[in-house]
């Protein structure tokens, strides 16, 4: 069905000109007739203007393939009716990648939280063990733009629920679902549909492949019962915490979320027969990713953590249960279905400082549970925390883990994280140094 001619001399529509769409354009444009469409008119720059078709022109054409970017919601976009009518022709960047490199080993990581960090840990370990490894997907390069691919090249892929749910042909040799909590429900509708989107990664696997899930993940395990699964399912029990804490001297990795993720990393590495000392040597050198549980200051009885990437309570929960005496900065655009469900025993460790426009949501979550104050923006909060920690002689952690999206005040979590680093340096760190 598919061969070297699959993406040659085809008529292709790319819908969505974000990072994924631009990568597909670069990969496909030389050998095919490629045209573009995007709901945002501002993307029609001089560079791409000649490639864009109007809505009317799209409806007059038929395409061999419609490459759909993950950011497009098929049920809420300008081409909704056209896409529903031509659903059989929709493919994704992951499909093109798989059909181009079907025989290369692929390790694909998904889940609600920790995907990027887990992929980076695996990549570092494989790289240090002389595997030809590429880090692609939502982290690293587009898989279509990688060069000098050999038969032994291994791809470590971070995949979102959007990418998985739209893909038709993509298959992976190793599939890991790290965790599941309410996220993207505004698009998926409910937690069950979200779980099914993630599980498609496993249900699409062939024989002689491996999949990894947490044994205590109730929703994933329940949905698996209704699926025909061909892969070997490895159900991980989080029983190696003591073993890991003896081996790991890297403070960054010792919170509960990262310890859980290390179970997946360790299990996958053992499938490739990588020795323990090589795994832990790499993990102890791991510096972490920016704005993901990133320790930006740690001395004078004060630790400051920048976890701007946190967009839900589930991603923050592991940190809240890993430290004592926490000054927690939280707030932004909350996620549908998200709930603050931390164990009561940790309440006394936390003082919350709420930012952003959705203060009433967070106040409702925290009322009668933890102490909280509202200050609106980050600069006001940091100024207040500076005063609050002044007379606190105990070990303390200032935790910027918003548990919410950034778009009420910032363009991205990266911009939010950079701003936090700058004002902390200006207002707090200078005082302590």
Short mmCIF file of C-alpha atoms in Angstrom, two decimals:
data_model
loop_
_atom_site.label_atom_id
_atom_site.label_comp_id
_atom_site.label_asym_id
_atom_site.label_seq_id
_atom_site.Cartn_x
_atom_site.Cartn_y
_atom_site.Cartn_z
CA UNK A 1 0.00 0.00 0.00
CA UNK A 2 2.81 2.42 0.90
CA UNK A 3 6.24 2.61 -0.68
CA UNK A 4 8.83 5.18 -1.78
CA UNK A 5 6.23 6.76 -4.07
CA UNK A 6 3.77 7.49 -1.25
CA UNK A 7 4.70 11.16 -1.00
CA UNK A 8 5.79 11.86 -4.58
CA UNK A 9 3.65 13.68 -7.13
CA UNK A 10 0.72 13.97 -4.73
CA UNK A 11 -1.69 16.83 -4.23
CA UNK A 12 -1.48 17.76 -0.55
CA UNK A 13 -3.22 20.31 1.66
CA UNK A 14 -1.45 21.31 4.89
CA UNK A 15 -3.93 22.76 7.36
CA UNK A 16 -2.22 24.76 10.10
CA UNK A 17 1.12 26.49 9.65
CA UNK A 18 2.59 26.13 13.12
CA UNK A 19 5.82 24.25 13.84
CA UNK A 20 4.36 20.94 12.64
CA UNK A 21 2.85 22.43 9.48
CA UNK A 22 6.07 24.21 8.50
CA UNK A 23 8.06 20.99 8.98
CA UNK A 24 5.65 19.05 6.77
CA UNK A 25 5.83 21.78 4.14
CA UNK A 26 9.63 21.66 4.10
CA UNK A 27 9.60 17.86 3.82
CA UNK A 28 6.87 17.52 1.18
CA UNK A 29 7.17 20.61 -0.96
CA UNK A 30 9.92 19.50 -3.37
CA UNK A 31 8.20 16.36 -4.65
CA UNK A 32 4.51 17.22 -4.40
CA UNK A 33 1.95 19.90 -5.18
CA UNK A 34 1.49 21.40 -1.71
CA UNK A 35 -0.98 24.15 -0.75
CA UNK A 36 -1.72 25.73 2.63
CA UNK A 37 -4.63 26.88 4.74
CA UNK A 38 -4.73 28.36 8.23
CA UNK A 39 -7.51 29.94 10.27
CA UNK A 40 -5.15 32.81 11.13
CA UNK A 41 -4.72 35.22 8.21
CA UNK A 42 -1.59 36.79 9.71
CA UNK A 43 0.40 33.67 8.74
CA UNK A 44 -0.01 34.54 5.06
CA UNK A 45 3.37 36.27 4.89
CA UNK A 46 5.25 36.97 1.67
CA UNK A 47 7.20 33.75 2.13
CA UNK A 48 4.08 31.56 2.00
CA UNK A 49 1.46 33.80 0.37
CA UNK A 50 1.56 32.07 -3.04
CA UNK A 51 0.86 28.70 -1.43
CA UNK A 52 -2.33 29.67 0.44
CA UNK A 53 -5.76 28.81 -0.95
CA UNK A 54 -8.98 30.55 0.02
CA UNK A 55 -11.87 28.75 1.67
CA UNK A 56 -13.79 28.69 -1.62
CA UNK A 57 -10.79 27.30 -3.51
CA UNK A 58 -10.34 24.52 -0.93
CA UNK A 59 -13.91 23.32 -1.43
CA UNK A 60 -13.36 23.18 -5.20
CA UNK A 61 -10.36 20.86 -4.85
CA UNK A 62 -9.71 17.25 -3.97
CA UNK A 63 -6.46 16.24 -2.27
CA UNK A 64 -4.61 12.96 -1.96
CA UNK A 65 -3.75 13.89 1.61
CA UNK A 66 -4.83 16.54 4.11
CA UNK A 67 -2.06 17.02 6.68
CA UNK A 68 -3.72 18.27 9.85
CA UNK A 69 -1.68 20.13 12.45
CA UNK A 70 -2.32 19.02 16.05
CA UNK A 71 -3.46 22.51 17.05
CA UNK A 72 -6.50 22.29 14.75
CA UNK A 73 -9.76 21.16 16.37
CA UNK A 74 -11.59 19.30 13.61
CA UNK A 75 -14.95 20.15 15.21
CA UNK A 76 -14.21 23.83 15.70
CA UNK A 77 -12.39 25.26 12.70
CA UNK A 78 -13.09 27.01 9.41
CA UNK A 79 -12.74 23.79 7.38
CA UNK A 80 -14.91 21.69 9.70
CA UNK A 81 -17.40 20.54 7.04
CA UNK A 82 -14.68 19.89 4.47
CA UNK A 83 -12.62 17.85 6.93
CA UNK A 84 -15.59 15.76 8.07
CA UNK A 85 -16.46 15.03 4.43
CA UNK A 86 -12.85 14.07 3.59
CA UNK A 87 -11.87 12.43 6.86
CA UNK A 88 -10.36 9.39 5.11
CA UNK A 89 -7.67 11.62 3.58
CA UNK A 90 -6.54 13.23 6.85
CA UNK A 91 -3.04 12.32 8.05
CA UNK A 92 -0.53 13.84 10.46
CA UNK A 93 3.15 14.62 10.69
CA UNK A 94 3.56 11.39 12.69
CA UNK A 95 1.95 9.40 9.86
CA UNK A 96 4.33 10.87 7.27
CA UNK A 97 7.25 10.15 9.58
CA UNK A 98 6.19 6.54 10.19
CA UNK A 99 5.56 5.79 6.52
CA UNK A 100 8.97 7.28 5.67
CA UNK A 101 10.88 5.33 8.36
CA UNK A 102 8.69 2.27 9.13
CA UNK A 103 11.51 -0.03 10.25
CA UNK A 104 13.36 2.26 12.66
CA UNK A 105 12.87 1.61 16.37
CA UNK A 106 10.52 4.14 17.95
CA UNK A 107 10.00 4.87 21.65
CA UNK A 108 6.97 7.11 22.13
CA UNK A 109 6.12 8.83 25.40
CA UNK A 110 2.76 10.38 26.20
CA UNK A 111 0.80 11.24 29.35
CA UNK A 112 -0.51 14.37 31.02
CA UNK A 113 2.66 15.41 32.86
CA UNK A 114 6.39 14.73 32.61
CA UNK A 115 6.62 13.78 28.92
CA UNK A 116 9.44 16.15 27.99
CA UNK A 117 11.57 15.38 31.04
CA UNK A 118 11.12 11.62 30.59
CA UNK A 119 12.05 11.83 26.90
CA UNK A 120 15.14 13.89 27.72
CA UNK A 121 16.25 11.42 30.41
CA UNK A 122 15.89 8.51 27.98
CA UNK A 123 17.70 10.39 25.22
CA UNK A 124 20.63 11.22 27.51
CA UNK A 125 20.95 7.62 28.67
CA UNK A 126 20.74 6.15 25.16
CA UNK A 127 23.14 8.73 23.79
CA UNK A 128 25.70 8.08 26.53
CA UNK A 129 25.50 4.39 25.65
CA UNK A 130 26.45 5.08 22.02
CA UNK A 131 23.02 4.46 20.47
CA UNK A 132 22.27 6.60 17.41
CA UNK A 133 19.30 8.33 19.02
CA UNK A 134 17.10 11.23 17.90
CA UNK A 135 14.88 13.27 20.22
CA UNK A 136 11.82 14.39 18.26
CA UNK A 137 8.16 15.38 18.46
CA UNK A 138 6.95 17.98 20.94
CA UNK A 139 10.52 18.07 22.24
CA UNK A 140 13.54 18.42 19.99
CA UNK A 141 13.29 18.55 16.20
CA UNK A 142 10.45 17.59 13.92
CA UNK A 143 11.12 13.93 13.02
CA UNK A 144 10.78 14.89 9.33
CA UNK A 145 13.75 17.24 9.52
CA UNK A 146 16.23 14.75 10.97
CA UNK A 147 19.19 13.94 8.71
CA UNK A 148 21.48 10.93 8.13
CA UNK A 149 18.98 8.35 9.35
CA UNK A 150 20.43 4.84 9.47
CA UNK A 151 18.80 1.44 9.99
CA UNK A 152 19.89 1.45 13.64
CA UNK A 153 18.71 4.99 14.38
CA UNK A 154 16.34 5.04 17.37
CA UNK A 155 13.68 7.75 17.68
CA UNK A 156 12.50 8.95 21.09
CA UNK A 157 9.23 10.76 20.48
CA UNK A 158 7.14 13.00 22.70
CA UNK A 159 3.52 12.80 21.50
CA UNK A 160 0.43 14.71 22.60
CA UNK A 161 -3.13 13.38 22.68
CA UNK A 162 -3.93 15.59 19.67
CA UNK A 163 -1.16 14.07 17.56
CA UNK A 164 -2.12 10.52 18.52
CA UNK A 165 -5.88 10.90 18.03
CA UNK A 166 -5.57 12.25 14.46
CA UNK A 167 -2.93 9.77 13.27
CA UNK A 168 -3.96 6.92 10.98
CA UNK A 169 -0.78 4.96 10.28
CA UNK A 170 1.70 5.80 13.03
CA UNK A 171 2.94 2.84 15.06
CA UNK A 172 5.56 2.67 17.76
CA UNK A 173 7.70 -0.18 19.10
CA UNK A 174 7.60 1.08 22.68
CA UNK A 175 4.62 3.09 23.97
CA UNK A 176 4.49 4.65 27.44
CA UNK A 177 1.54 6.44 29.04
CA UNK A 178 3.13 8.05 32.10
CA UNK A 179 -0.01 9.28 33.86
CA UNK A 180 -3.47 10.64 33.24
CA UNK A 181 -5.33 13.56 34.79
CA UNK A 182 -7.87 16.10 33.44
CA UNK A 183 -6.31 18.06 30.58
CA UNK A 184 -7.46 19.35 27.19
CA UNK A 185 -11.05 18.53 28.16
CA UNK A 186 -12.22 21.62 26.31
CA UNK A 187 -11.34 19.64 23.16
CA UNK A 188 -11.74 16.00 24.13
CA UNK A 189 -14.97 16.63 26.06
CA UNK A 190 -14.36 14.42 29.10
CA UNK A 191 -11.67 12.38 30.83
CA UNK A 192 -12.79 9.10 29.19
CA UNK A 193 -12.42 10.48 25.66
CA UNK A 194 -9.07 11.97 26.67
CA UNK A 195 -7.94 8.56 27.97
CA UNK A 196 -9.03 6.88 24.75
CA UNK A 197 -6.99 9.37 22.72
CA UNK A 198 -3.90 8.45 24.74
CA UNK A 199 -4.64 4.71 24.59
CA UNK A 200 -4.78 4.80 20.80
CA UNK A 201 -0.98 4.86 20.97
CA UNK A 202 -1.09 1.35 22.48
CA UNK A 203 -4.08 -0.05 20.61
CA UNK A 204 -2.41 0.83 17.28
CA UNK A 205 0.70 -1.21 18.11
CA UNK A 206 1.55 -4.49 16.36
CA UNK A 207 2.70 -7.81 17.78
CA UNK A 208 6.16 -8.01 19.31
CA UNK A 209 6.00 -4.48 20.68
CA UNK A 210 6.09 -3.20 24.26
CA UNK A 211 3.76 -0.84 26.13
CA UNK A 212 4.10 0.64 29.62
CA UNK A 213 1.41 1.94 31.98
CA UNK A 214 1.12 2.45 35.73
CA UNK A 215 -0.66 -0.44 37.42
CA UNK A 216 -2.50 1.98 39.73
CA UNK A 217 -3.83 4.17 36.90
CA UNK A 218 -7.51 3.27 37.26
CA UNK A 219 -8.85 5.04 34.17
CA UNK A 220 -6.22 3.71 31.78
CA UNK A 221 -6.56 0.16 33.07
CA UNK A 222 -10.36 0.29 32.88
CA UNK A 223 -10.30 1.52 29.28
CA UNK A 224 -7.75 -1.16 28.33
CA UNK A 225 -10.29 -3.86 29.09
CA UNK A 226 -12.36 -2.73 26.13
CA UNK A 227 -9.45 -2.68 23.69
CA UNK A 228 -7.87 -5.34 21.48
CA UNK A 229 -4.20 -5.02 22.39
CA UNK A 230 -1.41 -6.80 20.53
CA UNK A 231 1.58 -5.39 22.40
CA UNK A 232 3.10 -6.80 25.57
CA UNK A 233 1.67 -4.60 28.36
CA UNK A 234 4.09 -3.85 31.20
CA UNK A 235 2.17 -2.62 34.25
CA UNK A 236 4.58 -0.69 36.43
CA UNK A 237 4.34 -0.69 40.21
CA UNK A 238 6.02 2.31 41.84
CA UNK A 239 8.07 0.09 44.14
CA UNK A 240 11.62 1.24 43.39
CA UNK A 241 11.58 4.57 45.25
CA UNK A 242 14.07 3.44 47.91
CA UNK A 243 16.27 1.82 45.27
CA UNK A 244 16.30 5.04 43.22
CA UNK A 245 16.93 7.37 46.17
CA UNK A 246 20.01 5.32 47.09
CA UNK A 247 21.37 5.58 43.56
CA UNK A 248 20.31 9.14 42.71
CA UNK A 249 22.21 12.10 44.17
CA UNK A 250 20.57 14.55 41.76
CA UNK A 251 18.21 16.72 43.84
CA UNK A 252 16.25 17.68 40.74
CA UNK A 253 14.97 14.11 40.29
CA UNK A 254 13.93 13.33 43.85
CA UNK A 255 10.38 14.71 43.88
CA UNK A 256 7.53 12.21 43.58
CA UNK A 257 6.63 13.03 39.98
CA UNK A 258 10.17 12.46 38.72
CA UNK A 259 10.59 9.29 40.79
CA UNK A 260 7.45 7.92 39.14
CA UNK A 261 8.78 8.90 35.71
CA UNK A 262 12.10 7.23 36.50
CA UNK A 263 10.26 3.92 36.86
CA UNK A 264 9.32 4.21 33.17
CA UNK A 265 12.81 5.30 32.16
CA UNK A 266 14.42 2.44 34.05
CA UNK A 267 12.00 -0.17 32.73
CA UNK A 268 12.46 0.90 29.11
CA UNK A 269 16.25 1.04 29.45
CA UNK A 270 16.33 -2.52 30.78
CA UNK A 271 14.49 -3.67 27.63
CA UNK A 272 17.56 -2.43 25.74
CA UNK A 273 19.89 -4.18 28.20
CA UNK A 274 21.46 -0.97 29.48
CA UNK A 275 23.39 -1.58 32.72
CA UNK A 276 22.28 0.05 35.97
CA UNK A 277 25.51 1.96 36.51
CA UNK A 278 25.17 3.54 33.06
CA UNK A 279 21.53 4.50 33.70
CA UNK A 280 22.26 6.16 37.04
CA UNK A 281 25.47 7.80 35.87
CA UNK A 282 23.45 9.63 33.22
CA UNK A 283 20.57 10.47 35.57
CA UNK A 284 22.92 11.97 38.14
CA UNK A 285 24.27 14.32 35.48
CA UNK A 286 20.79 15.32 34.31
CA UNK A 287 20.28 19.07 34.68
CA UNK A 288 16.59 19.13 33.87
CA UNK A 289 14.67 21.27 31.43
CA UNK A 290 14.00 24.98 31.76
CA UNK A 291 10.85 25.89 33.66
CA UNK A 292 10.14 22.27 34.64
CA UNK A 293 10.83 21.89 38.36
CA UNK A 294 13.94 23.97 37.71
CA UNK A 295 15.86 24.90 40.86
CA UNK A 296 17.08 28.44 40.20
CA UNK A 297 18.39 29.21 43.71
CA UNK A 298 19.38 26.90 46.57
CA UNK A 299 21.33 28.30 49.53
CA UNK A 300 20.91 30.24 52.78
CA UNK A 301 17.93 28.09 53.82
CA UNK A 302 16.06 29.16 50.70
CA UNK A 303 15.21 27.13 47.63
CA UNK A 304 13.43 28.71 44.66
CA UNK A 305 11.86 26.46 42.02
CA UNK A 306 10.63 27.62 38.62
CA UNK A 307 7.99 25.18 37.40
CA UNK A 308 6.25 27.51 34.95
CA UNK A 309 5.45 24.54 32.69
CA UNK A 310 2.89 23.36 35.26
CA UNK A 311 -0.60 23.89 33.84
CA UNK A 312 -2.64 21.65 36.15
CA UNK A 313 -2.85 20.64 39.81
CA UNK A 314 -1.74 17.12 38.92
CA UNK A 315 1.59 18.43 37.59
CA UNK A 316 2.16 20.44 40.80
CA UNK A 317 0.99 17.79 43.24
CA UNK A 318 4.29 15.90 43.39
CA UNK A 319 6.20 19.05 44.36
CA UNK A 320 3.67 20.07 47.01
CA UNK A 321 4.10 16.68 48.65
CA UNK A 322 7.90 16.68 48.37
CA UNK A 323 8.81 19.82 50.36
CA UNK A 324 7.96 21.52 53.64
CA UNK A 325 7.36 25.19 54.36
CA UNK A 326 6.27 26.07 50.82
CA UNK A 327 5.49 29.57 49.56
CA UNK A 328 3.44 28.53 46.53
CA UNK A 329 2.73 30.91 43.64
CA UNK A 330 -0.30 29.62 41.72
CA UNK A 331 -2.83 30.85 39.19
CA UNK A 332 -3.64 31.61 35.57
CA UNK A 333 -6.16 30.03 33.21
CA UNK A 334 -7.42 26.91 34.97
CA UNK A 335 -8.05 23.65 33.12
CA UNK A 336 -11.56 22.28 32.76
CA UNK A 337 -12.13 19.40 35.19
CA UNK A 338 -9.00 20.14 37.23
CA UNK A 339 -9.21 19.85 41.02
CA UNK A 340 -6.92 20.52 43.98
CA UNK A 341 -6.88 17.08 45.60
CA UNK A 342 -3.71 17.09 47.68
CA UNK A 343 -3.68 14.88 50.78
CA UNK A 344 -4.77 16.82 53.87
CA UNK A 345 -1.54 15.99 55.73
CA UNK A 346 0.36 18.42 53.49
CA UNK A 347 -1.95 21.42 54.00
CA UNK A 348 -0.01 22.92 56.90
CA UNK A 349 3.17 23.02 54.78
CA UNK A 350 1.71 25.45 52.24
CA UNK A 351 1.00 29.15 51.95
CA UNK A 352 -0.52 29.99 48.54
CA UNK A 353 -0.17 33.27 46.65
CA UNK A 354 -2.74 33.51 43.86
CA UNK A 355 -2.06 35.40 40.61
CA UNK A 356 -4.01 35.86 37.40
CA UNK A 357 -7.56 36.67 36.40
CA UNK A 358 -9.26 33.49 37.63
CA UNK A 359 -8.80 34.16 41.34
CA UNK A 360 -12.31 33.01 42.33
CA UNK A 361 -11.67 29.51 40.97
CA UNK A 362 -8.50 29.10 43.02
CA UNK A 363 -10.02 30.68 46.14
CA UNK A 364 -12.85 28.14 45.92
CA UNK A 365 -10.33 25.29 45.60
CA UNK A 366 -8.27 26.40 48.60
CA UNK A 367 -10.96 27.64 51.00
CA UNK A 368 -10.86 25.79 54.36
CA UNK A 369 -7.82 23.84 53.16
CA UNK A 370 -4.70 26.02 52.91
CA UNK A 371 -3.80 29.62 53.67
CA UNK A 372 -3.96 31.88 50.63
CA UNK A 373 -3.66 35.50 49.50
CA UNK A 374 -4.38 37.17 46.16
CA UNK A 375 -2.04 39.73 44.59
CA UNK A 376 -2.90 39.76 40.88
CA UNK A 377 0.51 39.71 39.24
CA UNK A 378 3.89 38.10 39.77
CA UNK A 379 5.82 41.22 40.67
CA UNK A 380 3.48 42.05 43.56
CA UNK A 381 3.64 38.46 44.78
CA UNK A 382 7.44 38.30 44.77
CA UNK A 383 7.62 41.59 46.67
CA UNK A 384 5.23 40.20 49.29
CA UNK A 385 7.08 36.87 49.57
CA UNK A 386 10.33 38.77 50.10
CA UNK A 387 8.76 40.33 53.21
CA UNK A 388 7.16 37.07 54.38
CA UNK A 389 10.38 35.03 54.26
CA UNK A 390 12.46 37.78 55.87
CA UNK A 391 11.95 36.48 59.39
CA UNK A 392 11.53 32.81 58.50
CA UNK A 393 14.76 31.17 59.67
CA UNK A 394 13.63 27.66 58.68
CA UNK A 395 14.38 25.92 55.40
CA UNK A 396 11.83 27.24 52.92
CA UNK A 397 10.85 26.71 49.30
CA UNK A 398 9.44 29.38 47.03
CA UNK A 399 7.56 27.32 44.47
CA UNK A 400 6.39 28.89 41.22
CA UNK A 401 4.17 26.11 39.91
CA UNK A 402 1.07 27.86 38.55
CA UNK A 403 -1.12 24.77 37.96
CA UNK A 404 -2.74 26.76 35.15
CA UNK A 405 -2.12 27.95 31.60
CA UNK A 406 -0.29 31.21 31.09
CA UNK A 407 -2.44 32.90 28.45
CA UNK A 408 -4.28 35.31 30.75
CA UNK A 409 -1.06 37.29 31.29
CA UNK A 410 1.67 35.76 29.08
CA UNK A 411 2.09 34.40 25.56
CA UNK A 412 3.53 31.09 26.76
CA UNK A 413 4.84 29.23 29.81
CA UNK A 414 8.37 30.06 28.56
CA UNK A 415 7.68 33.80 28.66
CA UNK A 416 6.11 33.38 32.09
CA UNK A 417 9.13 31.42 33.30
CA UNK A 418 11.66 33.96 32.01
CA UNK A 419 9.74 36.80 33.65
CA UNK A 420 9.70 34.95 36.97
CA UNK A 421 13.47 34.35 36.82
CA UNK A 422 14.11 38.03 36.13
CA UNK A 423 11.97 39.42 38.96
CA UNK A 424 13.23 36.83 41.46
CA UNK A 425 16.79 37.85 40.61
CA UNK A 426 15.90 41.50 40.99
CA UNK A 427 13.78 41.35 44.15
CA UNK A 428 14.85 38.29 46.17
CA UNK A 429 18.21 36.80 45.12
CA UNK A 430 20.20 40.05 45.41
CA UNK A 431 19.10 40.31 49.04
CA UNK A 432 20.28 36.75 49.87
CA UNK A 433 23.56 36.99 47.97
#
